[in-house]
Amino acid sequence: MSTPNEDPDLPAAEPVPRSRWRMQLVWLVPIVAILIGGWLAVKAVMERGEQITITFMTGDGLEAGKTKLKFKDVDIGVVEAVSLTPDHKRVVAKAEVTRDVSDLLVDNTRFWVVRPRISGGTVSGLGTLLSGSYIDVDVGNSEKARRSFVGLEEPPVIASDIPGHEYTLHGVGLGSLDAGTPIFFRRIQVGQVASYKLDPDGRGVTVKVFVNAPYDRFVKTDTRFWHASGVDMSLDSSGVRVQSQSIVSIIIGGVAFESPPDSQVETSADSNTPFELYGTRDEAMKMHDRLIDKYVINFTDSVRGLTVGAPVDFRGIEVGEVTAIYTRFDPVKRRFSTPVEINLYPERFTSRYENDGAGGRVTTDRRGLANYLVANGFRFQLRSGNVLTGQQYVAVDVFPDAAKATIDWSKTPPEMPAVPRALQSLQDSVTRLLTRLNSIPFQDIGNDARSTLRTTNAMIAQLNTQVVPKASNTLQSAQTTLDSANAALQPDSSLQQSTEDAMRELTRTAVSLRTLADYLSQHPESLVRGKSEEKKP
């Protein structure tokens, strides 16, 4: 029986039981949010960069969350935290580097804080005055990955990707060199000083230099490096010489290199090839001799002006140098002398231009040759190289008139004979002359001279009193005789008239004799017959 409210056209409702696991629509939003959050978390983990630590001496310029890491001026990371090491001696910067540059984190990658600096005559990091300091990166070439680094306190002078070669120089002192100091080749800047350090024994310094390509091909195995710092002024026996590389080297110094003028080497030096760092160009360009003979010369005259390094000269050619100067007292002769040690280079007495390069070679028996030369007047002598500066040098030459001498081979080094310089010889001659003059008894000679003068004065007095009056009478008589003679020789004197008459008579007599002679020559018979009378016509 149906009720009046029921619609016979509608189906009857059937009750359905409710499921216990049916999700309500209200839970859909939290689930989506969780999924998105999980995806973002996974993405953040997947995109998170590499974590590295960099240790520095100080935290100057480091600030967590602000200090950037840059490579070629592109941001590749940021410093996340700055803390101290457990021993409180260093600073550790924890940084995050983007994953796409993680391959740059190799064993020899370098990090340093960029801040304003003045080094080696260059100014860097001025842009950080406005933008703040940042950590710069120089990527290495190692294949070994690394995540913990020790930062540099100074920026590297040479980047890893710059072509060229690095060389090692050993010198006595650093001079005015610094990291970034320029390297010159024929006064052109071709590189920089990369670093320097004191040798472990403290006797010198080791300097790393970098020569840029293509100039590195000019560094040969026999190339010489020297200090080109400022103005190189030298004062020696040759006078005053001034050399410099450029205005830059005058201000900040530098290093120059060049091969010897007669170099035949064509092979370029490899990286890290060691070289000697000389003080001056003259020292660097000196001939490096293989044979060195050491001798000592015992001078008795003054060596003022002679210095260590002074040349040993043979007729204008430098064949050695002075290495030491001492003072010696001879207890036997009881006098002082000055031994001078020298290095003599026998190869400089040769000539490669004779006999196809084989002529003029020094014999292997150098001792026998030295004995022969000394026996024939080979001697050493001090000479003045420059009158203005007073510098001296040791000259070696042949003195034929030198006293006989030999080499004392029993001493180490052997002692060579010397001759005094010309001025010293003159001084010795003057000294000997003065000695002889001092031996003359000038006082006795003076006494004798005074006695002679007294005798002479007495004789003069006697002459004045006795001889002079008689001489005066004699002179008067002579004057009277002369006056008579002059009167007799006058033209109007009787003597003159008589003389003229006599001369006329002699002339008439000569004419008569000549007439007689002519007649006799024509009539010789008249000597017998007499003079015949002439016939009258």
JSON list of C-alpha atoms in Angstrom, two decimals, residues 63 69 105 126 145 168 173 192 298 361 498 504 515 533:
[
{"chain": "A", "resi": 63, "resn": "GLU", "atom": "CA", "xyz": [82.20, 38.74, 4.99]},
{"chain": "A", "resi": 69, "resn": "LEU", "atom": "CA", "xyz": [84.03, 34.19, -5.61]},
{"chain": "A", "resi": 105, "resn": "LEU", "atom": "CA", "xyz": [88.31, 22.85, -8.32]},
{"chain": "A", "resi": 126, "resn": "LEU", "atom": "CA", "xyz": [91.08, 49.79, -7.05]},
{"chain": "A", "resi": 145, "resn": "ALA", "atom": "CA", "xyz": [90.00, 17.19, -7.67]},
{"chain": "A", "resi": 168, "resn": "THR", "atom": "CA", "xyz": [114.80, 30.15, -11.58]},
{"chain": "A", "resi": 173, "resn": "GLY", "atom": "CA", "xyz": [120.89, 39.60, -2.83]},
{"chain": "A", "resi": 192, "resn": "GLN", "atom": "CA", "xyz": [107.83, 39.92, -14.58]},
{"chain": "A", "resi": 298, "resn": "ASN", "atom": "CA", "xyz": [153.93, 39.92, -3.12]},
{"chain": "A", "resi": 361, "resn": "ARG", "atom": "CA", "xyz": [146.76, 26.94, -27.55]},
{"chain": "A", "resi": 498, "resn": "SER", "atom": "CA", "xyz": [211.64, 107.97, -43.56]},
{"chain": "A", "resi": 504, "resn": "ARG", "atom": "CA", "xyz": [210.54, 104.60, -52.88]},
{"chain": "A", "resi": 515, "resn": "THR", "atom": "CA", "xyz": [215.79, 96.21, -66.36]},
{"chain": "A", "resi": 533, "resn": "GLU", "atom": "CA", "xyz": [227.70, 100.63, -77.61]}
]
